[in-house]
């Protein structure tokens, strides 16, 4: 019998502020995963400056790709396809990765696979949970998206719940700014919360009557800002670790019960998480213990696989490759691409 050939994919990710490239074997084995972060640069401005992000991607991308190939001990001739994020994200940032991927695909005569960024985040689960196969429920919590998704099959998604306003990561970043932690907010709130009391403040958890799986974060964000302003006006010192921990508790309260309820409603006993906020330690612990209680299998990529990286894009690209879902050399960046 002919032995099945390994599929090696070079994946590129440049949708926001990380320039990343990875070589992934058969969708689940990471041979290299190089990430050049621009965080230090954008911290100066308190958030991602799109024009600066695009320029930095251009400066870094060739080196990042070469490093990914070198670390994997492969050359372009060894590859089977090029995978690239083509949306959603910042259009100028996406274009750098897309143009680079098209140029390499054309020059090396390799097929091109355009990948949805959120499909990449979800597929990060396949890398470290080798046994994980659809169907499963995925809670997607990133800087731009908050979704509850039924992953019906590879590449087949049904979005059951979505945010009505801010994404969870946006709420983390705004609250972090308000308590003076700066950018990027999520990891700083996570760290500070460890020394705070989550019951110090009662921040509201939004429930949307006609859409039980939808999310809303503008209320909790305003509540935090009001609390801080009131304290300031009254000259009362406020413990920012308590604010951070209480805010985080509200985020957990708004996501964990919904994710568990959807598992029960769909009769699916596997729950995965995805996106930058999925690296939050308190959220991971809360999901793990809720899943343990309910007999649901909980899958979580390690924190570095939750935030933006190219290995996850390589995992998603592999399943598209198997389905012959290739992109033409006219692939364009689509900043508001839907899943
Ligand atoms: O998925 P991601 O890396 O980029 C997008 O696709 O948006 O998510 C970035 C978001 C940011 O809002 C960041 O503050 C948040 O993820 N984040 C966290 C943590 N690490 C990153 N939020 C809470 N806790 C963390 N440990
Ligand atoms: Zn992302």
CSV table of C-alpha atoms and ligand atoms in Angstrom, one decimal:
chain,number,residue,atom,x,y,z
A,1,UNK,CA,0.0,0.0,0.0
A,2,UNK,CA,1.3,3.5,-0.8
A,3,UNK,CA,2.2,5.4,2.3
A,4,UNK,CA,0.3,8.6,2.8
A,5,UNK,CA,2.5,11.6,2.1
A,6,UNK,CA,2.9,14.2,4.9
A,7,UNK,CA,1.5,17.6,4.1
A,8,UNK,CA,3.7,20.6,5.0
A,9,UNK,CA,2.2,24.0,5.1
A,10,UNK,CA,3.9,27.4,5.5
A,11,UNK,CA,1.4,29.6,7.2
A,12,UNK,CA,1.5,33.4,7.5
A,13,UNK,CA,-0.5,35.7,9.9
A,14,UNK,CA,-0.4,39.5,9.9
A,15,UNK,CA,-4.0,40.6,10.7
A,16,UNK,CA,-3.1,42.8,13.6
A,17,UNK,CA,0.1,43.5,15.5
A,18,UNK,CA,1.9,40.2,15.3
A,19,UNK,CA,4.0,39.3,12.3
A,20,UNK,CA,3.9,35.5,12.3
A,21,UNK,CA,5.0,32.5,10.2
A,22,UNK,CA,4.9,28.8,11.0
A,23,UNK,CA,5.5,25.4,9.4
A,24,UNK,CA,2.8,22.8,10.3
A,25,UNK,CA,2.8,19.2,9.4
A,26,UNK,CA,-0.5,17.4,8.8
A,27,UNK,CA,-2.4,20.2,10.5
A,28,UNK,CA,-1.4,19.2,14.0
A,29,UNK,CA,2.3,19.1,14.3
A,30,UNK,CA,4.1,22.4,14.7
A,31,UNK,CA,7.6,22.3,13.2
A,32,UNK,CA,8.2,26.0,13.8
A,33,UNK,CA,6.1,28.9,15.1
A,34,UNK,CA,7.8,32.3,14.8
A,35,UNK,CA,6.1,35.4,16.2
A,36,UNK,CA,7.4,39.0,16.0
A,37,UNK,CA,5.4,41.1,18.3
A,38,UNK,CA,4.9,44.8,17.8
A,39,UNK,CA,3.4,45.3,21.2
A,40,UNK,CA,6.2,47.4,22.6
A,41,UNK,CA,5.9,49.8,19.7
A,42,UNK,CA,2.1,50.2,20.0
A,43,UNK,CA,2.2,50.5,23.8
A,44,UNK,CA,3.7,54.0,23.2
A,45,UNK,CA,0.3,55.0,21.7
A,46,UNK,CA,-2.0,53.1,24.0
A,47,UNK,CA,-3.3,50.8,21.3
A,48,UNK,CA,-2.6,49.4,17.8
A,49,UNK,CA,-1.9,52.1,15.2
A,50,UNK,CA,-2.9,50.5,11.9
A,51,UNK,CA,-0.5,52.4,9.6
A,52,UNK,CA,2.5,51.6,11.9
A,53,UNK,CA,1.4,47.9,12.1
A,54,UNK,CA,1.4,47.6,8.3
A,55,UNK,CA,4.8,49.2,8.0
A,56,UNK,CA,6.3,47.0,10.6
A,57,UNK,CA,4.8,43.9,9.0
A,58,UNK,CA,6.6,44.8,5.7
A,59,UNK,CA,9.9,45.3,7.6
A,60,UNK,CA,9.7,42.0,9.4
A,61,UNK,CA,7.8,39.5,7.3
A,62,UNK,CA,10.7,38.1,5.1
A,63,UNK,CA,12.8,37.5,8.2
A,64,UNK,CA,10.0,35.9,10.1
A,65,UNK,CA,9.3,33.5,7.2
A,66,UNK,CA,12.9,32.6,6.7
A,67,UNK,CA,13.2,31.9,10.4
A,68,UNK,CA,10.2,29.7,10.3
A,69,UNK,CA,11.6,27.7,7.4
A,70,UNK,CA,15.0,27.4,9.1
A,71,UNK,CA,13.7,26.3,12.4
A,72,UNK,CA,11.6,23.7,10.7
A,73,UNK,CA,14.7,22.6,8.6
A,74,UNK,CA,12.7,22.9,5.4
A,75,UNK,CA,13.0,24.9,2.2
A,76,UNK,CA,10.2,26.1,-0.2
A,77,UNK,CA,10.7,22.9,-2.2
A,78,UNK,CA,9.6,20.7,0.7
A,79,UNK,CA,6.2,22.5,1.1
A,80,UNK,CA,2.8,21.5,-0.2
A,81,UNK,CA,0.9,24.8,0.3
A,82,UNK,CA,1.0,28.3,1.6
A,83,UNK,CA,-1.7,29.3,4.1
A,84,UNK,CA,-2.5,32.9,4.9
A,85,UNK,CA,-5.0,34.9,7.0
A,86,UNK,CA,-7.0,37.1,4.6
A,87,UNK,CA,-9.5,38.5,7.1
A,88,UNK,CA,-10.9,39.8,9.3
A,89,UNK,CA,-8.4,42.3,10.6
A,90,UNK,CA,-6.7,45.6,9.7
A,91,UNK,CA,-6.7,45.9,5.9
A,92,UNK,CA,-3.2,47.2,5.5
A,93,UNK,CA,-1.8,44.7,7.9
A,94,UNK,CA,-3.7,41.8,6.2
A,95,UNK,CA,-2.5,42.9,2.8
A,96,UNK,CA,1.2,42.5,3.7
A,97,UNK,CA,0.7,38.8,4.5
A,98,UNK,CA,-1.7,38.2,1.6
A,99,UNK,CA,0.7,39.8,-0.9
A,100,UNK,CA,3.7,37.9,0.5
A,101,UNK,CA,1.8,34.6,0.4
A,102,UNK,CA,0.7,35.1,-3.2
A,103,UNK,CA,4.2,36.0,-4.2
A,104,UNK,CA,5.7,32.8,-2.6
A,105,UNK,CA,2.9,30.6,-4.0
A,106,UNK,CA,3.4,32.0,-7.5
A,107,UNK,CA,7.2,31.8,-7.4
A,108,UNK,CA,7.4,28.3,-5.8
A,109,UNK,CA,4.4,27.0,-7.8
A,110,UNK,CA,2.5,26.1,-4.6
A,111,UNK,CA,-1.3,26.1,-4.0
A,112,UNK,CA,-2.5,29.0,-1.9
A,113,UNK,CA,-5.0,28.6,1.0
A,114,UNK,CA,-6.8,31.7,2.3
A,115,UNK,CA,-7.8,31.3,6.0
A,116,UNK,CA,-10.4,33.1,8.1
A,117,UNK,CA,-8.6,34.4,11.2
A,118,UNK,CA,-11.2,33.1,13.6
A,119,UNK,CA,-11.2,29.7,11.9
A,120,UNK,CA,-7.5,29.8,12.7
A,121,UNK,CA,-8.1,30.6,16.4
A,122,UNK,CA,-10.6,27.7,16.6
A,123,UNK,CA,-8.2,25.3,14.8
A,124,UNK,CA,-5.5,26.1,17.4
A,125,UNK,CA,-7.3,23.5,19.5
A,126,UNK,CA,-6.3,20.7,17.1
A,127,UNK,CA,-2.6,21.3,17.7
A,128,UNK,CA,-2.3,20.3,21.3
A,129,UNK,CA,-5.4,18.2,21.6
A,130,UNK,CA,-4.5,15.5,19.0
A,131,UNK,CA,-7.7,13.5,19.6
A,132,UNK,CA,-10.1,16.5,19.2
A,133,UNK,CA,-12.4,16.2,16.3
A,134,UNK,CA,-15.7,18.0,15.5
A,135,UNK,CA,-18.4,18.2,16.6
A,136,UNK,CA,-17.6,20.4,19.5
A,137,UNK,CA,-18.7,23.8,21.0
A,138,UNK,CA,-16.1,26.6,20.9
A,139,UNK,CA,-16.2,29.8,22.9
A,140,UNK,CA,-14.3,32.4,20.8
A,141,UNK,CA,-13.1,35.4,22.8
A,142,UNK,CA,-10.7,37.6,21.1
A,143,UNK,CA,-9.9,41.3,20.7
A,144,UNK,CA,-12.4,41.7,17.9
A,145,UNK,CA,-14.9,38.8,18.3
A,146,UNK,CA,-17.0,37.1,21.0
A,147,UNK,CA,-18.8,34.1,19.6
A,148,UNK,CA,-20.4,30.9,20.7
A,149,UNK,CA,-19.9,28.5,17.8
A,150,UNK,CA,-21.0,24.9,17.1
A,151,UNK,CA,-18.0,23.4,15.1
A,152,UNK,CA,-20.0,20.9,13.1
A,153,UNK,CA,-17.2,19.6,11.0
A,154,UNK,CA,-13.8,20.8,9.8
A,155,UNK,CA,-14.6,24.2,8.2
A,156,UNK,CA,-18.3,24.0,9.1
A,157,UNK,CA,-19.4,26.5,11.7
A,158,UNK,CA,-22.7,27.6,13.1
A,159,UNK,CA,-22.6,30.8,15.2
A,160,UNK,CA,-25.2,30.6,17.9
A,161,UNK,CA,-24.2,33.6,20.0
A,162,UNK,CA,-22.3,36.8,19.3
A,163,UNK,CA,-21.6,40.1,21.0
A,164,UNK,CA,-24.1,42.9,20.6
A,165,UNK,CA,-21.4,45.6,21.2
A,166,UNK,CA,-17.8,45.3,22.4
A,167,UNK,CA,-15.8,42.1,22.1
A,168,UNK,CA,-14.5,40.5,25.4
A,169,UNK,CA,-10.9,41.5,24.6
A,170,UNK,CA,-12.0,45.1,23.8
A,171,UNK,CA,-13.6,45.3,27.3
A,172,UNK,CA,-10.4,44.0,28.9
A,173,UNK,CA,-8.4,46.6,27.0
A,174,UNK,CA,-10.8,49.5,27.9
A,175,UNK,CA,-11.0,48.6,31.6
A,176,UNK,CA,-7.2,48.2,31.7
A,177,UNK,CA,-6.8,51.7,30.3
A,178,UNK,CA,-9.3,53.1,32.8
A,179,UNK,CA,-7.4,51.7,35.8
A,180,UNK,CA,-4.1,52.9,34.3
A,181,UNK,CA,-2.6,49.6,33.2
A,182,UNK,CA,-2.1,50.6,29.6
A,183,UNK,CA,-1.9,48.4,26.5
A,184,UNK,CA,-2.2,45.5,26.0
A,185,UNK,CA,-4.9,45.3,28.7
A,186,UNK,CA,-5.9,41.7,28.9
A,187,UNK,CA,-2.7,40.1,30.3
A,188,UNK,CA,-2.2,43.0,32.8
A,189,UNK,CA,-5.8,42.7,34.1
A,190,UNK,CA,-5.2,38.9,34.4
A,191,UNK,CA,-2.0,39.5,36.5
A,192,UNK,CA,-3.4,42.2,38.7
A,193,UNK,CA,-6.6,40.3,39.4
A,194,UNK,CA,-4.6,37.6,41.2
A,195,UNK,CA,-4.1,40.0,44.1
A,196,UNK,CA,-7.7,41.4,44.0
A,197,UNK,CA,-11.0,40.5,45.6
A,198,UNK,CA,-13.5,39.4,42.9
A,199,UNK,CA,-16.4,40.1,45.2
A,200,UNK,CA,-15.4,43.7,46.0
A,201,UNK,CA,-17.7,45.2,43.3
A,202,UNK,CA,-20.8,43.9,41.8
A,203,UNK,CA,-20.4,44.6,38.1
A,204,UNK,CA,-23.4,43.7,36.0
A,205,UNK,CA,-23.7,40.7,33.7
A,206,UNK,CA,-25.8,41.3,30.7
A,207,UNK,CA,-28.6,39.0,29.8
A,208,UNK,CA,-30.3,39.5,26.5
A,209,UNK,CA,-33.9,38.2,26.8
A,210,UNK,CA,-34.6,37.1,23.3
A,211,UNK,CA,-31.1,35.8,22.6
A,212,UNK,CA,-29.8,33.8,25.5
A,213,UNK,CA,-26.4,33.0,23.9
A,214,UNK,CA,-25.6,36.6,22.8
A,215,UNK,CA,-23.1,38.7,24.8
A,216,UNK,CA,-22.9,42.4,25.7
A,217,UNK,CA,-20.0,44.1,27.3
A,218,UNK,CA,-20.8,47.9,27.1
A,219,UNK,CA,-22.7,47.7,30.4
A,220,UNK,CA,-19.9,46.2,32.5
A,221,UNK,CA,-17.4,48.5,30.9
A,222,UNK,CA,-19.6,51.6,31.8
A,223,UNK,CA,-20.1,50.2,35.3
A,224,UNK,CA,-16.4,50.0,35.9
A,225,UNK,CA,-15.8,53.6,34.5
A,226,UNK,CA,-18.7,54.9,36.7
A,227,UNK,CA,-17.2,53.2,39.8
A,228,UNK,CA,-13.8,54.8,39.1
A,229,UNK,CA,-15.3,58.2,38.4
A,230,UNK,CA,-17.5,58.2,41.5
A,231,UNK,CA,-14.5,57.2,43.6
A,232,UNK,CA,-12.4,60.0,42.1
A,233,UNK,CA,-15.1,62.6,42.6
A,234,UNK,CA,-15.5,61.6,46.2
A,235,UNK,CA,-11.7,61.5,46.7
A,236,UNK,CA,-11.9,57.9,47.7
A,237,UNK,CA,-8.9,55.7,46.8
A,238,UNK,CA,-10.0,52.6,44.9
A,239,UNK,CA,-8.1,49.3,44.9
A,240,UNK,CA,-7.5,48.7,41.2
A,241,UNK,CA,-6.7,45.0,41.8
A,242,UNK,CA,-10.2,44.7,43.3
A,243,UNK,CA,-11.7,46.4,40.2
A,244,UNK,CA,-9.7,44.1,37.9
A,245,UNK,CA,-10.7,41.0,39.8
A,246,UNK,CA,-14.4,42.0,40.0
A,247,UNK,CA,-14.5,42.9,36.3
A,248,UNK,CA,-12.9,39.6,35.4
A,249,UNK,CA,-15.6,37.8,37.5
A,250,UNK,CA,-18.3,39.6,35.5
A,251,UNK,CA,-16.7,38.4,32.2
A,252,UNK,CA,-16.5,34.9,33.6
A,253,UNK,CA,-20.1,35.1,34.7
A,254,UNK,CA,-21.2,36.2,31.2
A,255,UNK,CA,-19.4,33.5,29.3
A,256,UNK,CA,-19.0,30.3,31.3
A,257,UNK,CA,-22.7,29.6,32.0
A,258,UNK,CA,-23.6,30.3,28.3
A,259,UNK,CA,-21.0,28.0,27.0
A,260,UNK,CA,-22.1,25.2,29.3
A,261,UNK,CA,-25.7,25.7,28.5
A,262,UNK,CA,-25.0,25.5,24.8
A,263,UNK,CA,-23.2,22.2,25.3
A,264,UNK,CA,-26.2,20.8,27.1
A,265,UNK,CA,-28.7,22.2,24.5
A,266,UNK,CA,-26.8,20.7,21.6
A,267,UNK,CA,-26.0,17.5,23.5
A,268,UNK,CA,-22.3,18.0,22.7
A,269,UNK,CA,-19.9,17.1,25.6
A,270,UNK,CA,-16.8,18.8,24.2
A,271,UNK,CA,-16.0,22.5,24.9
A,272,UNK,CA,-13.0,24.3,23.4
A,273,UNK,CA,-11.9,27.9,23.7
A,274,UNK,CA,-10.2,30.2,21.3
A,275,UNK,CA,-8.8,33.8,20.9
A,276,UNK,CA,-6.6,36.0,23.0
A,277,UNK,CA,-8.9,36.2,26.0
A,278,UNK,CA,-8.9,32.4,26.2
A,279,UNK,CA,-5.4,32.7,27.6
A,280,UNK,CA,-6.9,34.4,30.7
A,281,UNK,CA,-6.0,32.3,33.7
A,282,UNK,CA,-9.2,32.8,35.7
A,283,UNK,CA,-11.5,32.1,32.7
A,284,UNK,CA,-9.6,28.9,32.0
A,285,UNK,CA,-9.9,27.8,35.6
A,286,UNK,CA,-13.6,28.6,35.7
A,287,UNK,CA,-14.3,26.8,32.5
A,288,UNK,CA,-12.3,23.8,33.6
A,289,UNK,CA,-14.2,23.4,36.9
A,290,UNK,CA,-17.6,24.0,35.3
A,291,UNK,CA,-16.8,21.3,32.7
A,292,UNK,CA,-15.6,18.9,35.3
A,293,UNK,CA,-18.8,19.4,37.2
A,294,UNK,CA,-20.9,18.7,34.1
A,295,UNK,CA,-18.9,15.9,32.7
A,296,UNK,CA,-17.9,17.9,29.7
A,297,UNK,CA,-14.5,17.5,28.1
A,298,UNK,CA,-12.6,20.8,28.2
A,299,UNK,CA,-10.0,21.7,25.5
A,300,UNK,CA,-7.8,24.7,25.8
A,301,UNK,CA,-4.8,25.6,23.7
A,302,UNK,CA,-1.8,26.7,25.7
A,303,UNK,CA,-1.9,30.5,26.2
A,304,UNK,CA,0.7,31.2,23.4
A,305,UNK,CA,-1.6,29.3,21.0
A,306,UNK,CA,-4.6,31.4,22.1
A,307,UNK,CA,-3.1,34.8,21.1
A,308,UNK,CA,-2.3,35.5,17.4
A,309,UNK,CA,0.1,33.1,15.8
A,310,UNK,CA,0.6,31.4,12.5
A,311,UNK,CA,0.6,27.8,13.6
A,312,UNK,CA,-3.2,28.0,14.1
A,313,UNK,CA,-3.5,29.3,10.5
A,314,UNK,CA,-1.5,26.3,9.3
A,315,UNK,CA,-3.8,23.9,11.2
A,316,UNK,CA,-6.9,25.5,9.6
A,317,UNK,CA,-5.2,25.6,6.2
A,318,UNK,CA,-4.5,21.9,6.3
A,319,UNK,CA,-8.2,20.9,6.5
A,320,UNK,CA,-9.0,23.3,3.6
A,321,UNK,CA,-6.2,21.7,1.7
A,322,UNK,CA,-7.7,18.3,2.2
A,323,UNK,CA,-11.0,19.7,0.9
A,324,UNK,CA,-9.4,21.2,-2.1
A,325,UNK,CA,-10.4,24.6,-1.0
A,326,UNK,CA,-7.7,26.7,-2.7
A,327,UNK,CA,-7.6,30.4,-3.3
A,328,UNK,CA,-6.6,32.1,-6.6
A,329,UNK,CA,-3.8,34.5,-7.0
A,330,UNK,CA,-6.5,37.2,-7.0
A,331,UNK,CA,-7.0,36.6,-3.2
A,332,UNK,CA,-7.7,39.9,-1.5
A,333,UNK,CA,-7.6,41.1,2.1
A,334,UNK,CA,-11.2,41.3,3.5
A,335,UNK,CA,-11.2,43.3,6.7
A,336,UNK,CA,-14.7,42.4,7.7
A,337,UNK,CA,-14.8,38.8,6.5
A,338,UNK,CA,-17.5,36.8,8.2
A,339,UNK,CA,-17.1,33.2,9.4
B,1,LIG,O1,-7.0,36.8,19.5
B,1,LIG,P1,-6.1,38.0,19.8
B,1,LIG,O2,-4.7,37.8,20.1
B,1,LIG,O3,-6.2,39.0,18.6
B,1,LIG,C1,-7.5,39.2,18.0
B,1,LIG,O4,-7.8,38.4,17.0
B,1,LIG,O5,-8.2,40.1,18.4
B,1,LIG,O6,-6.8,38.7,21.0
B,1,LIG,C2,-6.3,39.9,21.6
B,1,LIG,C3,-7.1,40.3,22.8
B,1,LIG,C4,-6.7,41.6,23.4
B,1,LIG,O7,-7.9,42.3,23.6
B,1,LIG,C5,-6.0,41.2,24.7
B,1,LIG,O8,-6.1,42.2,25.7
B,1,LIG,C6,-6.7,39.9,25.0
B,1,LIG,O9,-6.9,39.3,23.8
B,1,LIG,N1,-5.9,39.1,25.9
B,1,LIG,C7,-6.3,38.8,27.2
B,1,LIG,C8,-5.3,38.0,27.8
B,1,LIG,N2,-4.3,37.9,26.8
B,1,LIG,C9,-4.7,38.6,25.7
B,1,LIG,N3,-7.5,39.0,27.9
B,1,LIG,C10,-7.6,38.6,29.1
B,1,LIG,N4,-6.6,37.9,29.7
B,1,LIG,C11,-5.4,37.6,29.1
B,1,LIG,N5,-4.5,36.9,29.7
B,2,LIG,ZN1,-6.7,36.9,16.8
